[in-house]
GROMACS .gro file of C-alpha atoms in nm:
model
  420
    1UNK     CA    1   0.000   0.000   0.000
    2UNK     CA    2   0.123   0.329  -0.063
    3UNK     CA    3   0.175   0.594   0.204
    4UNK     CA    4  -0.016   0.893   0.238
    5UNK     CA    5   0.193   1.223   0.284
    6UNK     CA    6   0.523   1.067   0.084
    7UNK     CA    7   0.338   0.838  -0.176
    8UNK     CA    8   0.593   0.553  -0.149
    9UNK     CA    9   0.496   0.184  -0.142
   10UNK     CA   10   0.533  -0.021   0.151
   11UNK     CA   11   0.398  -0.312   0.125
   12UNK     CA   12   0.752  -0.493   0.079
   13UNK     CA   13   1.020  -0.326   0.328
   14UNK     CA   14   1.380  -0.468   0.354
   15UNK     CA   15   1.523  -0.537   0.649
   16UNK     CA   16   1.557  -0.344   0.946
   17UNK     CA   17   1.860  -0.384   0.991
   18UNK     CA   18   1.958  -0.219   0.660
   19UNK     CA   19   1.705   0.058   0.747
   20UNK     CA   20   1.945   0.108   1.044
   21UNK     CA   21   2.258   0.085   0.789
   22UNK     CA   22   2.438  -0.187   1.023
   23UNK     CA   23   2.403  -0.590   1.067
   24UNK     CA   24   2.228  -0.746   1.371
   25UNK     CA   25   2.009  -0.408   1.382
   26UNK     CA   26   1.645  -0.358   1.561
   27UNK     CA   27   1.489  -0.680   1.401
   28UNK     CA   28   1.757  -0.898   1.592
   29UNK     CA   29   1.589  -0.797   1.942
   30UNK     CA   30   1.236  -0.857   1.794
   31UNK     CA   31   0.997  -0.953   2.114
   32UNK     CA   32   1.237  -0.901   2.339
   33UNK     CA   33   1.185  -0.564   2.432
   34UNK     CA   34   1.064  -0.414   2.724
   35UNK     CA   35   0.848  -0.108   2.848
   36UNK     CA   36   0.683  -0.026   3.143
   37UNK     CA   37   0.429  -0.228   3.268
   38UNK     CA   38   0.512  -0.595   3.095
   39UNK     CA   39   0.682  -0.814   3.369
   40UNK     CA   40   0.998  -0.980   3.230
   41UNK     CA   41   1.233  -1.272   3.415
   42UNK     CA   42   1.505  -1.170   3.602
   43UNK     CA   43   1.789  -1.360   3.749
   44UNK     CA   44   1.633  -1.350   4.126
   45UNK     CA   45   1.346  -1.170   3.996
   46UNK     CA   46   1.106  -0.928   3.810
   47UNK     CA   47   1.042  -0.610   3.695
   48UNK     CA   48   0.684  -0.556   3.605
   49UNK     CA   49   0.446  -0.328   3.701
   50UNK     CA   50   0.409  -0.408   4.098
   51UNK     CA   51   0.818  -0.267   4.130
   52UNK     CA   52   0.754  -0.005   3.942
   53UNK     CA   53   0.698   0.237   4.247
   54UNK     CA   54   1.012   0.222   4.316
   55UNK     CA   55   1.309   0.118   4.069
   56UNK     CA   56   1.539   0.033   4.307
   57UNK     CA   57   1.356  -0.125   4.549
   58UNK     CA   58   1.190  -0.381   4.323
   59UNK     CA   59   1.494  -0.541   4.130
   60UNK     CA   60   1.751  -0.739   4.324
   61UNK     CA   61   2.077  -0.689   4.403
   62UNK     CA   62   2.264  -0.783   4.042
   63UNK     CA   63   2.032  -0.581   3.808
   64UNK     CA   64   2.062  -0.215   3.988
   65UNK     CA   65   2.387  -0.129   3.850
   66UNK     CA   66   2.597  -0.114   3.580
   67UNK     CA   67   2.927  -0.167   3.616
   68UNK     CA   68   3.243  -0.434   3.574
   69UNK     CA   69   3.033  -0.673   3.783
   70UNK     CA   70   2.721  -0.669   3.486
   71UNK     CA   71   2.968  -0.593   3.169
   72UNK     CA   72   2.666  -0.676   2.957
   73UNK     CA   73   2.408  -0.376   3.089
   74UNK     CA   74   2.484  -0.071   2.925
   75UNK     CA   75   2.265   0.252   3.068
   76UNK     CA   76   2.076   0.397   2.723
   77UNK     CA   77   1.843   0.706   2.716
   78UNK     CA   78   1.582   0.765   2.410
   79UNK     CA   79   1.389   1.001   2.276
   80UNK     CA   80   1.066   1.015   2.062
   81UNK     CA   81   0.968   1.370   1.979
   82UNK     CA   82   0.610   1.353   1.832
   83UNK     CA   83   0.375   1.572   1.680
   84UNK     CA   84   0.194   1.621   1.934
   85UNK     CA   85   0.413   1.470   2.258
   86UNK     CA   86   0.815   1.391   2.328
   87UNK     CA   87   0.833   1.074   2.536
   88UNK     CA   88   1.181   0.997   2.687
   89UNK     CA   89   1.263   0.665   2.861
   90UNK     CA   90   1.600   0.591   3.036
   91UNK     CA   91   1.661   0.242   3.111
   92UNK     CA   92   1.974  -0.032   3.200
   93UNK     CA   93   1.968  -0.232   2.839
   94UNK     CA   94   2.135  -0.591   2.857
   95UNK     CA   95   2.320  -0.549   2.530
   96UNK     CA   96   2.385  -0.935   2.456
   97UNK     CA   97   2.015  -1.022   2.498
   98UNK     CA   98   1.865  -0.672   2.375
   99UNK     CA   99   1.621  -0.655   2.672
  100UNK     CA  100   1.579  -0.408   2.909
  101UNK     CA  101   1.652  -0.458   3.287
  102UNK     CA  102   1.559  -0.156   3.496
  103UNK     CA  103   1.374   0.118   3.370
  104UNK     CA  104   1.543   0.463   3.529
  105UNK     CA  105   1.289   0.749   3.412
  106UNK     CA  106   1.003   0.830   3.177
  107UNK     CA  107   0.868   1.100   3.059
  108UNK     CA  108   0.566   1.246   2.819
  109UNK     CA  109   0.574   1.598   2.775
  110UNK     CA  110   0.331   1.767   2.539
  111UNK     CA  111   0.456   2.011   2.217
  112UNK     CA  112   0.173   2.053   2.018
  113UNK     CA  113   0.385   2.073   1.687
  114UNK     CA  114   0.127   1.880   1.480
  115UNK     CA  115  -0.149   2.154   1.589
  116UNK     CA  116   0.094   2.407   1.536
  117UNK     CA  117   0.175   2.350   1.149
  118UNK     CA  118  -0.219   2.312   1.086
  119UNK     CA  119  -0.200   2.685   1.207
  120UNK     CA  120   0.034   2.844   1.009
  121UNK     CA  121  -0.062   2.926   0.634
  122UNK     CA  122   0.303   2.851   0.544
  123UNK     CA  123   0.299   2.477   0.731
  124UNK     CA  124   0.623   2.602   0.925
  125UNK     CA  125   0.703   2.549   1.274
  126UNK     CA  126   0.608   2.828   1.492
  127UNK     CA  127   0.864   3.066   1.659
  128UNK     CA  128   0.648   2.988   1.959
  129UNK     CA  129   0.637   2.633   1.906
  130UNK     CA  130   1.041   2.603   1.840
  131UNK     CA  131   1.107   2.778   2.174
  132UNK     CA  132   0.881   2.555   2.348
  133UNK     CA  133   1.031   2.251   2.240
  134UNK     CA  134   1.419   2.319   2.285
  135UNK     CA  135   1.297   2.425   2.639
  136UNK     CA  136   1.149   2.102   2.683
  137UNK     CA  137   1.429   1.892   2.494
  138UNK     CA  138   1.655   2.090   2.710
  139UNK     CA  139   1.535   1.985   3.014
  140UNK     CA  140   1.426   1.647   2.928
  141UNK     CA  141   1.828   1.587   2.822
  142UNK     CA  142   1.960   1.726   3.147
  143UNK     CA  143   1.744   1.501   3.373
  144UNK     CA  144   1.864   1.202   3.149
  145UNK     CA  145   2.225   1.292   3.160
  146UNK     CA  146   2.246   1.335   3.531
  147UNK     CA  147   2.171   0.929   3.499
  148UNK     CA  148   2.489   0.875   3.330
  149UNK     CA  149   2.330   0.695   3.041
  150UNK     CA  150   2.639   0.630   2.785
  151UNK     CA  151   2.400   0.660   2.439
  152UNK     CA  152   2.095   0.915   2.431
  153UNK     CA  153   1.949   0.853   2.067
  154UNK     CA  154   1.665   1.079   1.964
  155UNK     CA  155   1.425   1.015   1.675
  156UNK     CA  156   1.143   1.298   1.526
  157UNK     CA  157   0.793   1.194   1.317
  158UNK     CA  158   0.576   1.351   1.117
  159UNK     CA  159   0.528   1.709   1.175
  160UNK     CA  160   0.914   1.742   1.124
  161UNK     CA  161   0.902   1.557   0.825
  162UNK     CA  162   0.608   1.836   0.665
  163UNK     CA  163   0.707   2.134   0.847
  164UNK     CA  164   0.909   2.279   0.568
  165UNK     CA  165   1.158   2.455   0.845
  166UNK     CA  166   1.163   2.087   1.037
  167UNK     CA  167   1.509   2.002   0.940
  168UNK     CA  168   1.604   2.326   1.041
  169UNK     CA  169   1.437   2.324   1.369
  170UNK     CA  170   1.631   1.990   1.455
  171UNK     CA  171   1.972   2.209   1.363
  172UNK     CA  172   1.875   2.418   1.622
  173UNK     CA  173   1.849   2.130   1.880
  174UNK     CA  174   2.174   1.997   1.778
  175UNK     CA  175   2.353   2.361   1.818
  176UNK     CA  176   2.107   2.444   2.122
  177UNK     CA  177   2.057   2.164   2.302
  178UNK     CA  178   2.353   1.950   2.224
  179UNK     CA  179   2.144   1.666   2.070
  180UNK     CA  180   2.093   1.487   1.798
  181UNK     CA  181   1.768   1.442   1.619
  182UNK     CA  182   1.723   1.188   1.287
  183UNK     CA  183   1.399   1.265   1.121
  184UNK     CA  184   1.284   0.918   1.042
  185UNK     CA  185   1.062   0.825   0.777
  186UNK     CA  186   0.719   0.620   0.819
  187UNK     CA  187   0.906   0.300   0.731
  188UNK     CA  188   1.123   0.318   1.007
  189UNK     CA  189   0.820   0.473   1.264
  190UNK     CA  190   0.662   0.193   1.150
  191UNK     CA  191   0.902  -0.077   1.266
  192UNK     CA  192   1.007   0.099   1.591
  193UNK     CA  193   0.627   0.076   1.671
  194UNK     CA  194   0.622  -0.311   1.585
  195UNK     CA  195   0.869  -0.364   1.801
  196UNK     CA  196   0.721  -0.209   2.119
  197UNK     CA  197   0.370  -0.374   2.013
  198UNK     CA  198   0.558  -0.697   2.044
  199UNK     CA  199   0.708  -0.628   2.394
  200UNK     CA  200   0.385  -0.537   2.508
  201UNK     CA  201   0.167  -0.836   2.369
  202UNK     CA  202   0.129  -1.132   2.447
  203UNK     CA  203   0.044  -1.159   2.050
  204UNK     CA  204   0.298  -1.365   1.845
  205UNK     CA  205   0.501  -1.192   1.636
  206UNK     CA  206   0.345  -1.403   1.325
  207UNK     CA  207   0.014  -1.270   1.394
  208UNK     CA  208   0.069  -0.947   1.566
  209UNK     CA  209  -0.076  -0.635   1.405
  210UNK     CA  210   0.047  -0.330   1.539
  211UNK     CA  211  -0.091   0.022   1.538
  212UNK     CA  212   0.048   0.362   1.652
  213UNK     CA  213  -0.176   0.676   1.580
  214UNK     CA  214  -0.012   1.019   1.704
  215UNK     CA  215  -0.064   1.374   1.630
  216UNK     CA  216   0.001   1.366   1.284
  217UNK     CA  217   0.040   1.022   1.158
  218UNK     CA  218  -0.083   0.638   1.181
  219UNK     CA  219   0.072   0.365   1.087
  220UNK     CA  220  -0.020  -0.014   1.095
  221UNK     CA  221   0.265  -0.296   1.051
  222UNK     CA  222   0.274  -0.680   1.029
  223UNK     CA  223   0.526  -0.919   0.956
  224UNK     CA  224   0.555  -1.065   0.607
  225UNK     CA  225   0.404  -1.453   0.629
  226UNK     CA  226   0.702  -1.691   0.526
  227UNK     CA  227   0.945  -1.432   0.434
  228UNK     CA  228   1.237  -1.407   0.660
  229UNK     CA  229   1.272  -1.224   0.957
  230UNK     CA  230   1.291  -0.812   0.932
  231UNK     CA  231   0.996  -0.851   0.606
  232UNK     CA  232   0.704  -0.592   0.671
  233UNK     CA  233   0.380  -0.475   0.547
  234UNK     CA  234   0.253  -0.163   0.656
  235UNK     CA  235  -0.083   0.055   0.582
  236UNK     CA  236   0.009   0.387   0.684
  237UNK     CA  237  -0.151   0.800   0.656
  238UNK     CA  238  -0.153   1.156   0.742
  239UNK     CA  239  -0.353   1.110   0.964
  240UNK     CA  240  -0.334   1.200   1.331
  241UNK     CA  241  -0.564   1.397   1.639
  242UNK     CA  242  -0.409   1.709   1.518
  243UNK     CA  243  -0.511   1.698   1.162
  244UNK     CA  244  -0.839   1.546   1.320
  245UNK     CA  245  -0.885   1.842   1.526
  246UNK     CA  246  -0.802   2.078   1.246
  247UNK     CA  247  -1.033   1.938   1.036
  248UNK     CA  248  -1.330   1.939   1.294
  249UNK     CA  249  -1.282   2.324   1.328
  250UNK     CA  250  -1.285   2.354   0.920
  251UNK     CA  251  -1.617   2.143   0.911
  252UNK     CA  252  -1.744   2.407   1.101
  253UNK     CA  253  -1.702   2.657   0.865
  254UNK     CA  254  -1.429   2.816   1.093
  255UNK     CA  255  -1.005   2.849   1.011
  256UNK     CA  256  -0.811   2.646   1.202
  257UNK     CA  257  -0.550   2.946   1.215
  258UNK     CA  258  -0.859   3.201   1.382
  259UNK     CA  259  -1.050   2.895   1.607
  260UNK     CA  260  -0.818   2.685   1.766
  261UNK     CA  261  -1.085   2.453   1.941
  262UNK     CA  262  -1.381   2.313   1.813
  263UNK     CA  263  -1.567   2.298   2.129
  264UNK     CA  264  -1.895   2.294   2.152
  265UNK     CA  265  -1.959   1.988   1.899
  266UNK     CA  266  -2.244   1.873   1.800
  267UNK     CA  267  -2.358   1.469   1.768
  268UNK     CA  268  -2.391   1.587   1.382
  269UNK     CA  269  -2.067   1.771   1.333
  270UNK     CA  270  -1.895   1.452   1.561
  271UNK     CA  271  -2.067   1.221   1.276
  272UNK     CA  272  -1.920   1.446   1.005
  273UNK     CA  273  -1.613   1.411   1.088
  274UNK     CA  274  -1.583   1.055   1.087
  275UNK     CA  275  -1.704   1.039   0.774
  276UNK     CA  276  -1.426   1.310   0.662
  277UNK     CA  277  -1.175   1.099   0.819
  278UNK     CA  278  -1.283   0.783   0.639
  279UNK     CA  279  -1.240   1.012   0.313
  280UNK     CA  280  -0.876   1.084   0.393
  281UNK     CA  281  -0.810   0.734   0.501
  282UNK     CA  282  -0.638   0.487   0.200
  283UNK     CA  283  -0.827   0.185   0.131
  284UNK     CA  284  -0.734  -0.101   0.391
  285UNK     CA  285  -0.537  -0.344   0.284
  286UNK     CA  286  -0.690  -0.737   0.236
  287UNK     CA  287  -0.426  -0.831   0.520
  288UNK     CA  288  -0.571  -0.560   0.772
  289UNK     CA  289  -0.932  -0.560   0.653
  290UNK     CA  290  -1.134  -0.742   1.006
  291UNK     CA  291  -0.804  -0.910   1.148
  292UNK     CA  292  -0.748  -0.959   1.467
  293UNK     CA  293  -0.428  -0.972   1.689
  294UNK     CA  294  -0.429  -0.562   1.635
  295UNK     CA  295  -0.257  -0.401   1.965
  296UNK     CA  296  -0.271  -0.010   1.963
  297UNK     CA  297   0.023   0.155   2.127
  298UNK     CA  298   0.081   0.493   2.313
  299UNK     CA  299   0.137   0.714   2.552
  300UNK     CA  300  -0.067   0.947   2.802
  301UNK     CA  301  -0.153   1.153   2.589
  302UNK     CA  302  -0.288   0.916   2.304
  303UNK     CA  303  -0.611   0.852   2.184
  304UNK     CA  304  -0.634   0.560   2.304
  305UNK     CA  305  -0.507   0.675   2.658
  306UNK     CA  306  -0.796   0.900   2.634
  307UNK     CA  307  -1.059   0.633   2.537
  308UNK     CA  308  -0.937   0.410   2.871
  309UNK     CA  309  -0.954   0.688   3.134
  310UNK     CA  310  -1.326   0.720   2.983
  311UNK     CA  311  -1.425   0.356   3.004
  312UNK     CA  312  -1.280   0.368   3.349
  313UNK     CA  313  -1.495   0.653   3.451
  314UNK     CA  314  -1.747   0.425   3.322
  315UNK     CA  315  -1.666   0.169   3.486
  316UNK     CA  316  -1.683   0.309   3.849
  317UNK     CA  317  -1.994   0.526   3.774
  318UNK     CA  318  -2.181   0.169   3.699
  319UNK     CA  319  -1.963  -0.172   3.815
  320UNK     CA  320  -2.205  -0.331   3.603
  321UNK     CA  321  -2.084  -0.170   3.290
  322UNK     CA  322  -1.898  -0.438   3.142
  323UNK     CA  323  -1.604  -0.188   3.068
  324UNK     CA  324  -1.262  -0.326   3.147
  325UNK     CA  325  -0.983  -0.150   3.175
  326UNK     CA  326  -0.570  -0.212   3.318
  327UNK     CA  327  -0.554   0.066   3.642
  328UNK     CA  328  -0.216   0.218   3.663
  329UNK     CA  329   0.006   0.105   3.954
  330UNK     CA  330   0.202   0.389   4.033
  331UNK     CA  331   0.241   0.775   3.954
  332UNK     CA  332   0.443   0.923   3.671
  333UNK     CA  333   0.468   1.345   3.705
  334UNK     CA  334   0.137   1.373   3.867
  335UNK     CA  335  -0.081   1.141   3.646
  336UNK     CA  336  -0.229   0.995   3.899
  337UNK     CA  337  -0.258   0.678   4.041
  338UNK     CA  338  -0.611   0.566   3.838
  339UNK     CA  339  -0.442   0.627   3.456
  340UNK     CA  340  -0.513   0.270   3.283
  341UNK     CA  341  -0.216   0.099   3.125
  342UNK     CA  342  -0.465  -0.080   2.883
  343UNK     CA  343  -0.782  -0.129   2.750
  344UNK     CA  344  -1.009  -0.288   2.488
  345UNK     CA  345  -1.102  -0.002   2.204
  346UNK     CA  346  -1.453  -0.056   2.040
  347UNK     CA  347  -1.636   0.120   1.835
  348UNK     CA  348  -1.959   0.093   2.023
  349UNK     CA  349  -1.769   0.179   2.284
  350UNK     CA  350  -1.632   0.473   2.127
  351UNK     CA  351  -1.997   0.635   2.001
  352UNK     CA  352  -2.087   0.619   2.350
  353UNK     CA  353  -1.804   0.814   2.469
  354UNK     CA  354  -1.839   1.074   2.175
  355UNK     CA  355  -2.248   1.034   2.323
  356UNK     CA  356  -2.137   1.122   2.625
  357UNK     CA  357  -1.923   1.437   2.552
  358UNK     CA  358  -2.106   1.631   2.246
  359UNK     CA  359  -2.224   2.020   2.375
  360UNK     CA  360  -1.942   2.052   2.618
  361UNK     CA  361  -1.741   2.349   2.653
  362UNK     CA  362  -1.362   2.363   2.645
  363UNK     CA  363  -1.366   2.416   3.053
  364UNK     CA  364  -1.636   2.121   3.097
  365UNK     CA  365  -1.409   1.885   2.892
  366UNK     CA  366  -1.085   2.028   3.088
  367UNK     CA  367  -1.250   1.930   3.426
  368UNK     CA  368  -1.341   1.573   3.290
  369UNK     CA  369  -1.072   1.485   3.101
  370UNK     CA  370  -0.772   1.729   3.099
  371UNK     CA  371  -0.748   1.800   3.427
  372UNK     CA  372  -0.403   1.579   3.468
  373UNK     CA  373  -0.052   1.766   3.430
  374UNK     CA  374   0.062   1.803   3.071
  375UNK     CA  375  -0.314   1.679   2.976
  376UNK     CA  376  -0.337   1.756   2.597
  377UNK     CA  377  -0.620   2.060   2.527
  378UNK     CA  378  -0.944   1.986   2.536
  379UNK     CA  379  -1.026   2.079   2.177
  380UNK     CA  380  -0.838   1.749   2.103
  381UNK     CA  381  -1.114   1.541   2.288
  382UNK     CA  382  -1.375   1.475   2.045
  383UNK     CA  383  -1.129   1.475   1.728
  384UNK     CA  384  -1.012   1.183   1.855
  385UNK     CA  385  -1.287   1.032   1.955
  386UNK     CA  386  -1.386   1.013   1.602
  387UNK     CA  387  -1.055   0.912   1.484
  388UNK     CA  388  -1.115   0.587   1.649
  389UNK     CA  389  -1.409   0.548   1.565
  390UNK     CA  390  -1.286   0.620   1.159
  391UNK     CA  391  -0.990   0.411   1.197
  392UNK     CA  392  -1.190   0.127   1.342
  393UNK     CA  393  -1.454   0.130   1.106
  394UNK     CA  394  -1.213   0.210   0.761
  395UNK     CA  395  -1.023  -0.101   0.818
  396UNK     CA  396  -1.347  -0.282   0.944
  397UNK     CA  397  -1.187  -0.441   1.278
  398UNK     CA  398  -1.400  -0.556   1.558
  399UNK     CA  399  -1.155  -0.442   1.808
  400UNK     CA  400  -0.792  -0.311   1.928
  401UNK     CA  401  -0.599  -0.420   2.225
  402UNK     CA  402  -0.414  -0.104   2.403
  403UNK     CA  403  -0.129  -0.059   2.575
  404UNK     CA  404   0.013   0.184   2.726
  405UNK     CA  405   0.370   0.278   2.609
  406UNK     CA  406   0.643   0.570   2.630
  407UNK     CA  407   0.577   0.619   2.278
  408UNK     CA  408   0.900   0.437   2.042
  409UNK     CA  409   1.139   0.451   2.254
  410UNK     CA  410   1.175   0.076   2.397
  411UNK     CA  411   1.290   0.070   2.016
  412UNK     CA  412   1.505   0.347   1.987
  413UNK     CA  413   1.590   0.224   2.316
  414UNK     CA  414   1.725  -0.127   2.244
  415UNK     CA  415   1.791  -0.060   1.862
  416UNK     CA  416   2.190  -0.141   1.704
  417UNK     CA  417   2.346   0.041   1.568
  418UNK     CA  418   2.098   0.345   1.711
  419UNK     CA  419   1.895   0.566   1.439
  420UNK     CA  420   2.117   0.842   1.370
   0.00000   0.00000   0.00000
């Protein structure tokens, strides 16, 4: 299938490993990752999500340091700066087994850059926006550096790939910030989101289907039946909650540049833009059209992340609900100690949270659902919504497993040589 926003087929990649330029790359660790949340064997131990509270404190002795006495852990930082949110995880990596030991720090910090290009007539990156971000990136690289990590590696998606000042903006990181940012193409999003899928799932790798939907992109990646390992198919779009929220505000007969939210919306306008979505949306592919084994993947600020915390709400407004959602075990910058980890996404499911939210102001929305630290706005909350629900119903699935994730960056995290 051929990929909206660059036109390029993907239905046949090569191997990762050559997308990295270097042998034994990112496909040699495939299912063997780790993020937050999925409980991996340890030599005396686990890590999983009951030790997260406290790093140290859950892993024994000989996986809390790195040092002559572990030769094989090597302390990696990595970045993922989104359209719409830059996730950073720092971790301990076991380098001969390409699996993550002890997770160190994470973070999800909103930069609306996706929202930002929408705005501008010229598609460029913001003054504003640019200022925001090496603040951000300048922080987020100090708190990882006081770790000690020895490799920080730092991929950027979409936005930066259409902004026509997006290279240029990642100059400015490098000379700014001291770090530095690859651009990456939807190939290699793509695979970096397989990857994390897989760590995440308890889906085999044969019949996984993974999909990652951010501010300004989606992308949807299998392996290639019988072809050897590192072969993928992928169905992937310009498509994100930005360009979804931007496109909301248009239906409305407003500019997204003038009316930055679209809030109040209507069940009609909601319905609308569904449909509008579907319209954008490439033709599903015969691999993707109703399969199953599809696990979503993303952060706090995702869709998806969105669509939990509302079937939770649902869930303890009426026990009898049927909703079931993954609570969060311990707190992250304020989130919270009820933020799911994971969820099943519907699309009844979905129509009765966009039910459940049409009329509502910005500030009734904010007090629902955006009340957390570095919540995303609340003109966001409908938009994507209905991107579900569009995504759901375009490549006719019955469902989608989530999980929660810091973004790519168990990828970028475990990935040799690192994309740079």
């Amino acid at each position: 299938s051929s990929c909206l926003g660059c036109g390029t087929s993907h239905e046949h990649l090569g191997s990762l490993s050559q997308v990295l330029t270097g042998a034994g790359g990112l496909g040699a660790h495939m299912g063997r990752l780790f993020v937050p949340g999925v409980v991996e064997p340890i030599a005396g131990g686990y890590f999983g999500p009951a030790a997260q509270a406290d790093c140290a404190a859950g892993l024994p002795a000989d996986c809390t340091s790195v040092g002559p006495e572990r030769p094989s852990l090597e302390r990696r930082a990595a970045l993922d700066i989104g359209s719409g949110c830059t996730k950073m995880l720092v971790a301990d990596v076991d380098i001969s087994t390409g699996r993550c030991v002890r997770v160190l720090l994470t973070r999800e910090v909103p930069v609306l850059y996706g929202v930002d290009i929408r705005r501008a007539a010229d598609g460029c990156l913001s003054e504003a926006v640019q200022a925001k971000g090496l603040a951000e990136l300048g922080r987020l690289v100090r708190e990882a550096e006081a770790l000690g990590p020895k490799r920080l590696a730092a991929v950027a998606t979409e936005a930066f790939r259409r902004a026509p000042n997006g290279g240029d903006f990642v100059s400015r990181v490098k000379n700014e910030v001291g770090l530095d940012v690859r651009i990456i193409d939807q190939t290699l999003e793509a695979r970096l989101g397989f990857c994390t899928a897989a760590a995440v799932s308890t889906v085999s790798t044969g019949e996984l289907i993974a999909w990652d939907c951010g501010g300004a992109s989606f992308q949807l990646v299998a392996a290639e039946p019988g072809a050897p390992a590192g072969e993928y198919r992928t169905h992937c779009g310009a498509l994100g909650d930005a360009v979804a929220t931007a496109a909301l505000v248009e239906l409305q007969g407003h500019s997204f540049a003038a009316v930055p939210s679209p809030n109040p919306v209507s069940l009609a306008e909601a319905e609308a833009l569904v449909a509008r979505l579907q319209e954008r949306m490439p033709e599903a592919p015969a691999w993707l059209r109703g399969a199953h084994g599809v696990v979503a993947i993303g952060g706090r600020n995702s869709m998806f992340a969105l669509f939990a915390d509302m079937l939770r709400a649902e869930a303890e407004a009426d026990p009898c609900s049927g909703a079931v959602v993954e609570p969060k075990l311990c707190e992250h910058e304020g989130d919270g100690p009820d933020l799911p980890t994971a969820c099943t996404v519907t699309v009844e499911a979905a129509w009765a949270a966009v039910h459940a939210n049409v009329g509502l102001s910005d500030e009734e929305l904010t007090q629902r659902w955006c009340w957390r630290p570095n919540s995303d706005p609340p003109s966001m909350v409908l938009p994507k919504l209905c991107l579900i629900i569009a995504s759901l119903t375009k490549f006719e699935l019955e469902s989608a497993e989530w999980r929660r994730t810091v973004g790519c960056c168990p990828g970028v995290l475990v990935a040799h040589p690192p994309p740079a």
